[in-house]
mmCIF file of C-alpha atoms in Angstrom:
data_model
loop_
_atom_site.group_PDB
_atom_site.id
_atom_site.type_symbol
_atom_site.label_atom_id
_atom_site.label_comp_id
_atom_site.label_asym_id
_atom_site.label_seq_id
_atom_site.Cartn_x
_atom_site.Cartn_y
_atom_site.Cartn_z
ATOM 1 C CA UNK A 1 29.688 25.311 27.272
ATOM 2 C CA UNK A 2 30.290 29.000 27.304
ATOM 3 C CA UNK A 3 27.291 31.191 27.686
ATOM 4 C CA UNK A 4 26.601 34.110 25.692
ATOM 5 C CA UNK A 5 25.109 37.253 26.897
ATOM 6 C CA UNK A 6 24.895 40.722 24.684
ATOM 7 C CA UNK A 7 23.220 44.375 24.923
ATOM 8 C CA UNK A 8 20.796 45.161 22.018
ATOM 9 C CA UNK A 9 20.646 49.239 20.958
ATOM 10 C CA UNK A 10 20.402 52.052 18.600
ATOM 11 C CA UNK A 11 23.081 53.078 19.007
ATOM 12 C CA UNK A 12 24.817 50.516 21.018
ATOM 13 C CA UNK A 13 28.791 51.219 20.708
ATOM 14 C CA UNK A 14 28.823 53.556 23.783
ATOM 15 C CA UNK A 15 27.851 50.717 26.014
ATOM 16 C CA UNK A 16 30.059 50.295 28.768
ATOM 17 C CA UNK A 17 27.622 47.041 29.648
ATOM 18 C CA UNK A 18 30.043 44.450 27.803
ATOM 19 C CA UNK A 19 32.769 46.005 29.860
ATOM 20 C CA UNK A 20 30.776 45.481 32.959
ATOM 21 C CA UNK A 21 29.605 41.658 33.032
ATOM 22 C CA UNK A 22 33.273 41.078 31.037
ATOM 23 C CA UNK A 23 35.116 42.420 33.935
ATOM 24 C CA UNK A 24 32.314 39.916 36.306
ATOM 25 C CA UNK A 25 33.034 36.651 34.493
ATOM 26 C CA UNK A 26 36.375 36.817 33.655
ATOM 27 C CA UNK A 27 37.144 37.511 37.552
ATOM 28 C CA UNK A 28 34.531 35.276 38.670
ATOM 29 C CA UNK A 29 35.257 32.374 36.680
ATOM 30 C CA UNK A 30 31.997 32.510 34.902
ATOM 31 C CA UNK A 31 32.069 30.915 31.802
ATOM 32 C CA UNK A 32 30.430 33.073 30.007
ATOM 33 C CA UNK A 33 31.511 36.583 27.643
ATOM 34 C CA UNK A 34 29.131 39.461 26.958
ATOM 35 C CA UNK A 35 29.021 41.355 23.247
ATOM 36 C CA UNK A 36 27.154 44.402 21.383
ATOM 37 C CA UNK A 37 24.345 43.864 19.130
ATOM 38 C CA UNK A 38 23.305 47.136 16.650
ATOM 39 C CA UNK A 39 19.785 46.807 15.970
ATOM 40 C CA UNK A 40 18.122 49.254 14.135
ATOM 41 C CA UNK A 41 14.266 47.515 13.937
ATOM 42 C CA UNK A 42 13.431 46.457 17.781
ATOM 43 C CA UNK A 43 10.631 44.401 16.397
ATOM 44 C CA UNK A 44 13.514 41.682 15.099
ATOM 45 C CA UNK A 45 14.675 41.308 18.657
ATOM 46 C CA UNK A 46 13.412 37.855 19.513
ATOM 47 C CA UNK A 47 14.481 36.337 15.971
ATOM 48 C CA UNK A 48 17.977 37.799 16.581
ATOM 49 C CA UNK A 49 18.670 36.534 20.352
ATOM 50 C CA UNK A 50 16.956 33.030 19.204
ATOM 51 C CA UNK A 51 19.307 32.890 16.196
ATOM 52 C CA UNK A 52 22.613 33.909 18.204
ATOM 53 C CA UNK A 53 21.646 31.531 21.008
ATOM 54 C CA UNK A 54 21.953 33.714 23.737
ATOM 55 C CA UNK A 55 21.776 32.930 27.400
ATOM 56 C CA UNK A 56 20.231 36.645 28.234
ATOM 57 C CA UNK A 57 20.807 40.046 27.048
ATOM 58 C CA UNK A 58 20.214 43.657 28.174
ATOM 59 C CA UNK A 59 18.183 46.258 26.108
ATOM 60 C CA UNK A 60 18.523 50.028 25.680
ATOM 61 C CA UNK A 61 17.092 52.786 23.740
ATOM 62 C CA UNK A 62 14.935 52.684 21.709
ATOM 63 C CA UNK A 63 13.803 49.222 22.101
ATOM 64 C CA UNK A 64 12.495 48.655 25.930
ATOM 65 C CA UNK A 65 9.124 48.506 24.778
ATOM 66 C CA UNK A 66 9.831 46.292 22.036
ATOM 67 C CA UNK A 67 11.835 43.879 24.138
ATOM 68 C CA UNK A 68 8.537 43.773 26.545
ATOM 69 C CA UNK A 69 6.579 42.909 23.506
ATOM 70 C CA UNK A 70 9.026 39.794 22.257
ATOM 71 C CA UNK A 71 8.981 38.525 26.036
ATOM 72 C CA UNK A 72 7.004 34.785 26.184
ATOM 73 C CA UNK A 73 6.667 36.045 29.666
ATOM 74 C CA UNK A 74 7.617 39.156 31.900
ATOM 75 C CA UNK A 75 8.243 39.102 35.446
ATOM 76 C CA UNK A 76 7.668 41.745 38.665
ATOM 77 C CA UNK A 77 8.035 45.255 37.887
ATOM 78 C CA UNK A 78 8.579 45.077 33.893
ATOM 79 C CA UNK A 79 5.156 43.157 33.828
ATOM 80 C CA UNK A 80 3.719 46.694 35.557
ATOM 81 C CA UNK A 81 5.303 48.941 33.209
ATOM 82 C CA UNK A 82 5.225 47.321 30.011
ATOM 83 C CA UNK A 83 9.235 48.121 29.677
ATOM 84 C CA UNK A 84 11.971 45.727 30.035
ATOM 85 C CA UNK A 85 15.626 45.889 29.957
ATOM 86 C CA UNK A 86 16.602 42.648 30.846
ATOM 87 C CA UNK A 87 16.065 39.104 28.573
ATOM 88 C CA UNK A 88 16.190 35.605 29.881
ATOM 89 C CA UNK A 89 16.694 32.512 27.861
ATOM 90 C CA UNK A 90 14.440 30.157 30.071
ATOM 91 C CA UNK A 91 14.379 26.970 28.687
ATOM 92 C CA UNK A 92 13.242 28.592 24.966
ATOM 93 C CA UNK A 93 11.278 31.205 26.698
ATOM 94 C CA UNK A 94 12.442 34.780 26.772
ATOM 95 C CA UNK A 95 11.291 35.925 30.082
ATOM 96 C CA UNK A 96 11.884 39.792 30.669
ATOM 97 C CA UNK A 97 12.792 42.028 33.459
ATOM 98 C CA UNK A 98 13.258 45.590 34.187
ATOM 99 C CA UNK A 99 15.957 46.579 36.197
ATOM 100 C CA UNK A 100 16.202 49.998 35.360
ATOM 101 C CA UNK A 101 14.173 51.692 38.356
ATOM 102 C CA UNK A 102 15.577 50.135 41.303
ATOM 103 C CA UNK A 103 19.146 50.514 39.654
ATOM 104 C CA UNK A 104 18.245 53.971 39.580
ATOM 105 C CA UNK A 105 17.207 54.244 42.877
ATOM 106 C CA UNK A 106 20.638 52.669 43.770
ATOM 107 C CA UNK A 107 21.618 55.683 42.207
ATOM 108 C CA UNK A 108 19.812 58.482 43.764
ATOM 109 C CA UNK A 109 19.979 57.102 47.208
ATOM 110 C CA UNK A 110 22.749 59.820 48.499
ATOM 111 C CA UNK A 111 20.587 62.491 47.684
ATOM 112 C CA UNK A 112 18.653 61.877 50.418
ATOM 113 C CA UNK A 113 14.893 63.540 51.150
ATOM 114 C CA UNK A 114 13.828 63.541 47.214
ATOM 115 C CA UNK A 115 9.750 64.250 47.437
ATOM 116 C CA UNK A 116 9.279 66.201 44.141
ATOM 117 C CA UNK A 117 10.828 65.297 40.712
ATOM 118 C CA UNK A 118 9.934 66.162 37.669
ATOM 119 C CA UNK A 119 11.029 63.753 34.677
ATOM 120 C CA UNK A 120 11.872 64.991 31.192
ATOM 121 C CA UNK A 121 10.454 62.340 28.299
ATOM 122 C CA UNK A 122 8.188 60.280 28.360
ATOM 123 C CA UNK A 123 10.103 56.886 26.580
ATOM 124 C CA UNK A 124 10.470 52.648 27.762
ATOM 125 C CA UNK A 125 13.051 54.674 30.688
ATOM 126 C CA UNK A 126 10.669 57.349 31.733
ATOM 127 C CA UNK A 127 7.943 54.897 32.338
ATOM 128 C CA UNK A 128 9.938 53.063 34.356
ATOM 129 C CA UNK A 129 11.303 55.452 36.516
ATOM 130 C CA UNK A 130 7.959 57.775 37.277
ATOM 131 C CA UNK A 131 6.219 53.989 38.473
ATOM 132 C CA UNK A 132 9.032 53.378 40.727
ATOM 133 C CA UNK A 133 9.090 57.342 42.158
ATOM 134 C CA UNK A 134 5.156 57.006 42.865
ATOM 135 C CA UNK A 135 5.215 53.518 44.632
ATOM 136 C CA UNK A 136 7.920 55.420 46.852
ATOM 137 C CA UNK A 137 4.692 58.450 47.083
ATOM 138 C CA UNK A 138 6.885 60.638 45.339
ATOM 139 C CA UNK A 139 5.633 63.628 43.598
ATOM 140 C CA UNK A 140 5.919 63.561 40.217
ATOM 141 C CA UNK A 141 5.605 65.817 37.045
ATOM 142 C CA UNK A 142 6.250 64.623 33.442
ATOM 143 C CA UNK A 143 7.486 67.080 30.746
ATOM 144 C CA UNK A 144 7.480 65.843 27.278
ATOM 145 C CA UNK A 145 8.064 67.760 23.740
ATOM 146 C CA UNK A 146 4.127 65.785 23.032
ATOM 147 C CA UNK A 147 1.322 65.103 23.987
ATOM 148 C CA UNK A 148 0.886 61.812 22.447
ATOM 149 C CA UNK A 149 3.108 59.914 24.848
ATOM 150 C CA UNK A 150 1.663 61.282 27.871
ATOM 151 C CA UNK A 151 -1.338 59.208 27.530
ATOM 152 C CA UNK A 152 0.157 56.485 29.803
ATOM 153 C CA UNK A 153 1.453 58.778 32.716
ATOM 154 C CA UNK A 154 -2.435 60.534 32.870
ATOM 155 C CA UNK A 155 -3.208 56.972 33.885
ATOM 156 C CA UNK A 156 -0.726 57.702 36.967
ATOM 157 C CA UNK A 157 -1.199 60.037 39.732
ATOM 158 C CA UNK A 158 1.187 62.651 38.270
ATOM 159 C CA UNK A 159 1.177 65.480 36.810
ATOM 160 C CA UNK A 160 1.698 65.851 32.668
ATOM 161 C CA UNK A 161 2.925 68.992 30.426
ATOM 162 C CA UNK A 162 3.996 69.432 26.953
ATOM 163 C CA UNK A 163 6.767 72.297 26.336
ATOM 164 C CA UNK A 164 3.417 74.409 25.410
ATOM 165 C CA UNK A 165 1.776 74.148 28.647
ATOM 166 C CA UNK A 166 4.567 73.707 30.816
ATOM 167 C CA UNK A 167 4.817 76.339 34.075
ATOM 168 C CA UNK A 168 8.177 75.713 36.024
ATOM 169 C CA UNK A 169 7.518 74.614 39.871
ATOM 170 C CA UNK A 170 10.737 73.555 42.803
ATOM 171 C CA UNK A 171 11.575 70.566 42.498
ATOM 172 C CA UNK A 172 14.089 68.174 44.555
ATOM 173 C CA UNK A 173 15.342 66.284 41.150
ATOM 174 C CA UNK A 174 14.976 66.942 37.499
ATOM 175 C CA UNK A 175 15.613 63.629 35.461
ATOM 176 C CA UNK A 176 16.097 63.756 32.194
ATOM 177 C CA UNK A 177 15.623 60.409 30.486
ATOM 178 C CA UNK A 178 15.952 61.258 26.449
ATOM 179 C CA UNK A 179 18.739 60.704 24.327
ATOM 180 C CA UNK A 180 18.776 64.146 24.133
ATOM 181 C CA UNK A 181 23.100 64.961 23.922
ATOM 182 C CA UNK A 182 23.883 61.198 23.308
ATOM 183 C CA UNK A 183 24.587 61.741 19.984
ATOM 184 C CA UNK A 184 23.974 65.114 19.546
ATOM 185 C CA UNK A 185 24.553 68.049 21.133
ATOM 186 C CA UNK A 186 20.482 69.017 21.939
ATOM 187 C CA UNK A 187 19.151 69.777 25.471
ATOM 188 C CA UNK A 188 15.914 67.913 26.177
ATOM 189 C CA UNK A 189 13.941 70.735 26.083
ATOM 190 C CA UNK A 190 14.265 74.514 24.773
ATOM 191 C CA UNK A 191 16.962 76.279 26.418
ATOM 192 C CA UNK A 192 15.042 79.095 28.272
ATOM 193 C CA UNK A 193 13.252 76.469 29.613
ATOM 194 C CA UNK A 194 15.820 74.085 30.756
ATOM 195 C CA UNK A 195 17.563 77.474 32.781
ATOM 196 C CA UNK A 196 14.493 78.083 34.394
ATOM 197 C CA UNK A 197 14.231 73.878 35.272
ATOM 198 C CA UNK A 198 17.770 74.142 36.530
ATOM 199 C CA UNK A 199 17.319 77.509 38.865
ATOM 200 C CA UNK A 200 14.375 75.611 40.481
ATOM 201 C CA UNK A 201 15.838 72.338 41.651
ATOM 202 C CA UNK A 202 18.613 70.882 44.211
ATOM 203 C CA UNK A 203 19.635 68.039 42.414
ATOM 204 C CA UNK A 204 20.050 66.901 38.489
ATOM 205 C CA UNK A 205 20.431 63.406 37.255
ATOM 206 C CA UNK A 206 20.843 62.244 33.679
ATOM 207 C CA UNK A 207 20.043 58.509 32.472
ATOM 208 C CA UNK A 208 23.046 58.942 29.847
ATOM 209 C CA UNK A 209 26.379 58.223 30.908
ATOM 210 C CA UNK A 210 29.908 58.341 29.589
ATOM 211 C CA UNK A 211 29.513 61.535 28.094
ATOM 212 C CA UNK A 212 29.316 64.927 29.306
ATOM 213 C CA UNK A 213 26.142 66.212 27.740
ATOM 214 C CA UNK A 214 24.626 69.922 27.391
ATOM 215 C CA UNK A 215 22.144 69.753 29.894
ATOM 216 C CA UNK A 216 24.879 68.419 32.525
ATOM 217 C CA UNK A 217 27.373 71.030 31.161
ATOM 218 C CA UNK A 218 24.334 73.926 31.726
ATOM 219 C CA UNK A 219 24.094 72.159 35.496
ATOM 220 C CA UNK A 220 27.994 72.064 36.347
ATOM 221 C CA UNK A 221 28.161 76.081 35.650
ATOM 222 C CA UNK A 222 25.352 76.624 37.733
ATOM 223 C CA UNK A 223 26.931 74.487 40.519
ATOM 224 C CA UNK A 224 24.106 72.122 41.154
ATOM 225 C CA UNK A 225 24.614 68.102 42.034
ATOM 226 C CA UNK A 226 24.282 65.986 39.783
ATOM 227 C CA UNK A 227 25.029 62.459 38.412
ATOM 228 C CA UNK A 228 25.362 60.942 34.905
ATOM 229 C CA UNK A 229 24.067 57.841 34.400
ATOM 230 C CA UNK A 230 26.751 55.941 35.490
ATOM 231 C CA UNK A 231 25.452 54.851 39.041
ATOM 232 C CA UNK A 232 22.334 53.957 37.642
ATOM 233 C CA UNK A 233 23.846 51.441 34.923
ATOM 234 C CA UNK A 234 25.467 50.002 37.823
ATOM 235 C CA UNK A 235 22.736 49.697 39.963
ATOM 236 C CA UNK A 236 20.353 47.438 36.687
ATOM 237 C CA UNK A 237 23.681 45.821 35.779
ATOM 238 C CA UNK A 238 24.278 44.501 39.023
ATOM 239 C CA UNK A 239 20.398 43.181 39.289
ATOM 240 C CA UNK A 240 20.813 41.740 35.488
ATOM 241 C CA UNK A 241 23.867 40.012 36.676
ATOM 242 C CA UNK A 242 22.291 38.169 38.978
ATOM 243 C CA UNK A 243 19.269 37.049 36.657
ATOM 244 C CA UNK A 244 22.002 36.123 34.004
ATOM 245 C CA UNK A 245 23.833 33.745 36.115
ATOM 246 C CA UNK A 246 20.779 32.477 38.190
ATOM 247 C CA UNK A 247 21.877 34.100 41.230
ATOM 248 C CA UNK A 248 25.090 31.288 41.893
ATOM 249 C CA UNK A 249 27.429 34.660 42.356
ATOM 250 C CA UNK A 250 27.554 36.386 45.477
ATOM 251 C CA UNK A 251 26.072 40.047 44.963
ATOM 252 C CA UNK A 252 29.111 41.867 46.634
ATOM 253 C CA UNK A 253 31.257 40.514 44.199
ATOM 254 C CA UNK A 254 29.702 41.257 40.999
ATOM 255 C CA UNK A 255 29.370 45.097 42.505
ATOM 256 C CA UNK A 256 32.737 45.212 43.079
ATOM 257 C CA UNK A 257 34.290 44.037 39.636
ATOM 258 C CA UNK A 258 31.336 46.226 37.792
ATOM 259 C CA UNK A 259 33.058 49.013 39.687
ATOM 260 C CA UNK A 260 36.546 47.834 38.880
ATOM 261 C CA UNK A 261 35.331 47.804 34.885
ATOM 262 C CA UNK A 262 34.350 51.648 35.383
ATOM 263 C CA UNK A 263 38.257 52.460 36.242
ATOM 264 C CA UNK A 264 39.566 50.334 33.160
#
């Protein structure tokens, strides 16, 4: 019987995921297809991927932290963060993961000695990302547009800012993990600000992919490295791949054809 797999999102028709674990099965002989799912209330999640009878799923913005909330169970670094990505069907269980961090770290990996980042928003994706920079002991500062959301990362050993209080330092890497240019064309912060963020760091990395968005335009003039989120989807896709089909496909493989999707 073929298995069905699907991303949940708001919005969700930019997702190059079906494209991905498509491009795996087909050429794997997986019998199994991946679809798109546009849901606007994250708290009908579970009822939804029950109803469908889906095998597993993926999650994106805005409804990690929902996702982590429908799990029955969540397993290794999701269970840390409260944030998952990635949905297993487990018997009648859904059993979440979070791939996002060490995918991202996949991503990140050729910019070599990266000791100070600071992370713009403070969302399911931010949370992930500044608990996977501290277990590595990297410093980290969190800029967010409030102060409400920061009440999770003052439980961390980093440092926390609003755009009120917020004094520009060097910095290695400047993430910025809002939706901020997705559909829009906002910068994640005031523009001043963002200038004076991108004259003080080496490297630039955006979690949004597929698009060219203002804060990667403002970095491209100024001739600083950066990377969409591309490499990063890879990296969690590649990880969710293997949780989807139980690990029975060889880990080169799926890379490979998740590559070959991104030339299609």
């Amino acid at each position: 019987m073929k298995k069905l797999f699907a991303i949940f999102g708001d919005p969700v028709s930019h997702s190059k995921s079906p494209l991905m674990h498509n491009c795996v099965f087909k050429n794997l002989n997986y019998n199994a297809c991946y679809t798109r799912i546009h849901l606007k209330d994250g708290s009908k999640l579970k009822e939804v991927f029950f109803s469908l009878g889906l095998s597993g799923a993926n999650v994106t913005v805005p409804h990690k932290e929902a996702a982590y909330m429908a799990c029955d169970e969540v397993r290794g670094f999701g269970k840390k963060v409260g944030v998952v990505n990635t949905l297993i069907n487990e018997n009648g269980r859904l059993i979440g993961y979070n791939t996002d961090a060490d995918g991202f770290m996949f991503a990140i990996k050729e910019f070599k000695e990266i000791k100070n980042i600071l992370v713009i928003g403070a969302g399911g994706t931010s949370k992930a990302l500044v608990s996977r920079f501290l277990e590595d002991n990297i410093k980290v500062t969190v800029l967010n547009r409030s102060e409400k959301r920061l009440s999770y990362f003052k439980t961390l050993k980093c440092t926390c800012h609003t755009w009120d209080d917020f004094k520009v330092q060097k910095y290695d890497l400047v993430v910025n993990t809002t939706s901020a240019g997705l559909k829009d064309e906002n910068l994640p912060a005031p523009k001043n600000m963002i200038e004076e963020i991108l004259n003080n760091t080496s490297f630039v990395a955006d979690a949004i992919y597929g698009k060219m968005t203002p804060f990667l335009e403002l970095t491209k003039k100024k001739n600083i490295i950066f990377k969409d989120g591309a490499d990063m989807l890879l990296g969690q896709g590649v990880l969710a791949n293997e949780l989807f089909v139980n690990h029975k496909l060889n880990t080169h493989d799926i890379q490979k054809y998740m590559q070959k999707s991104f030339e299609l």
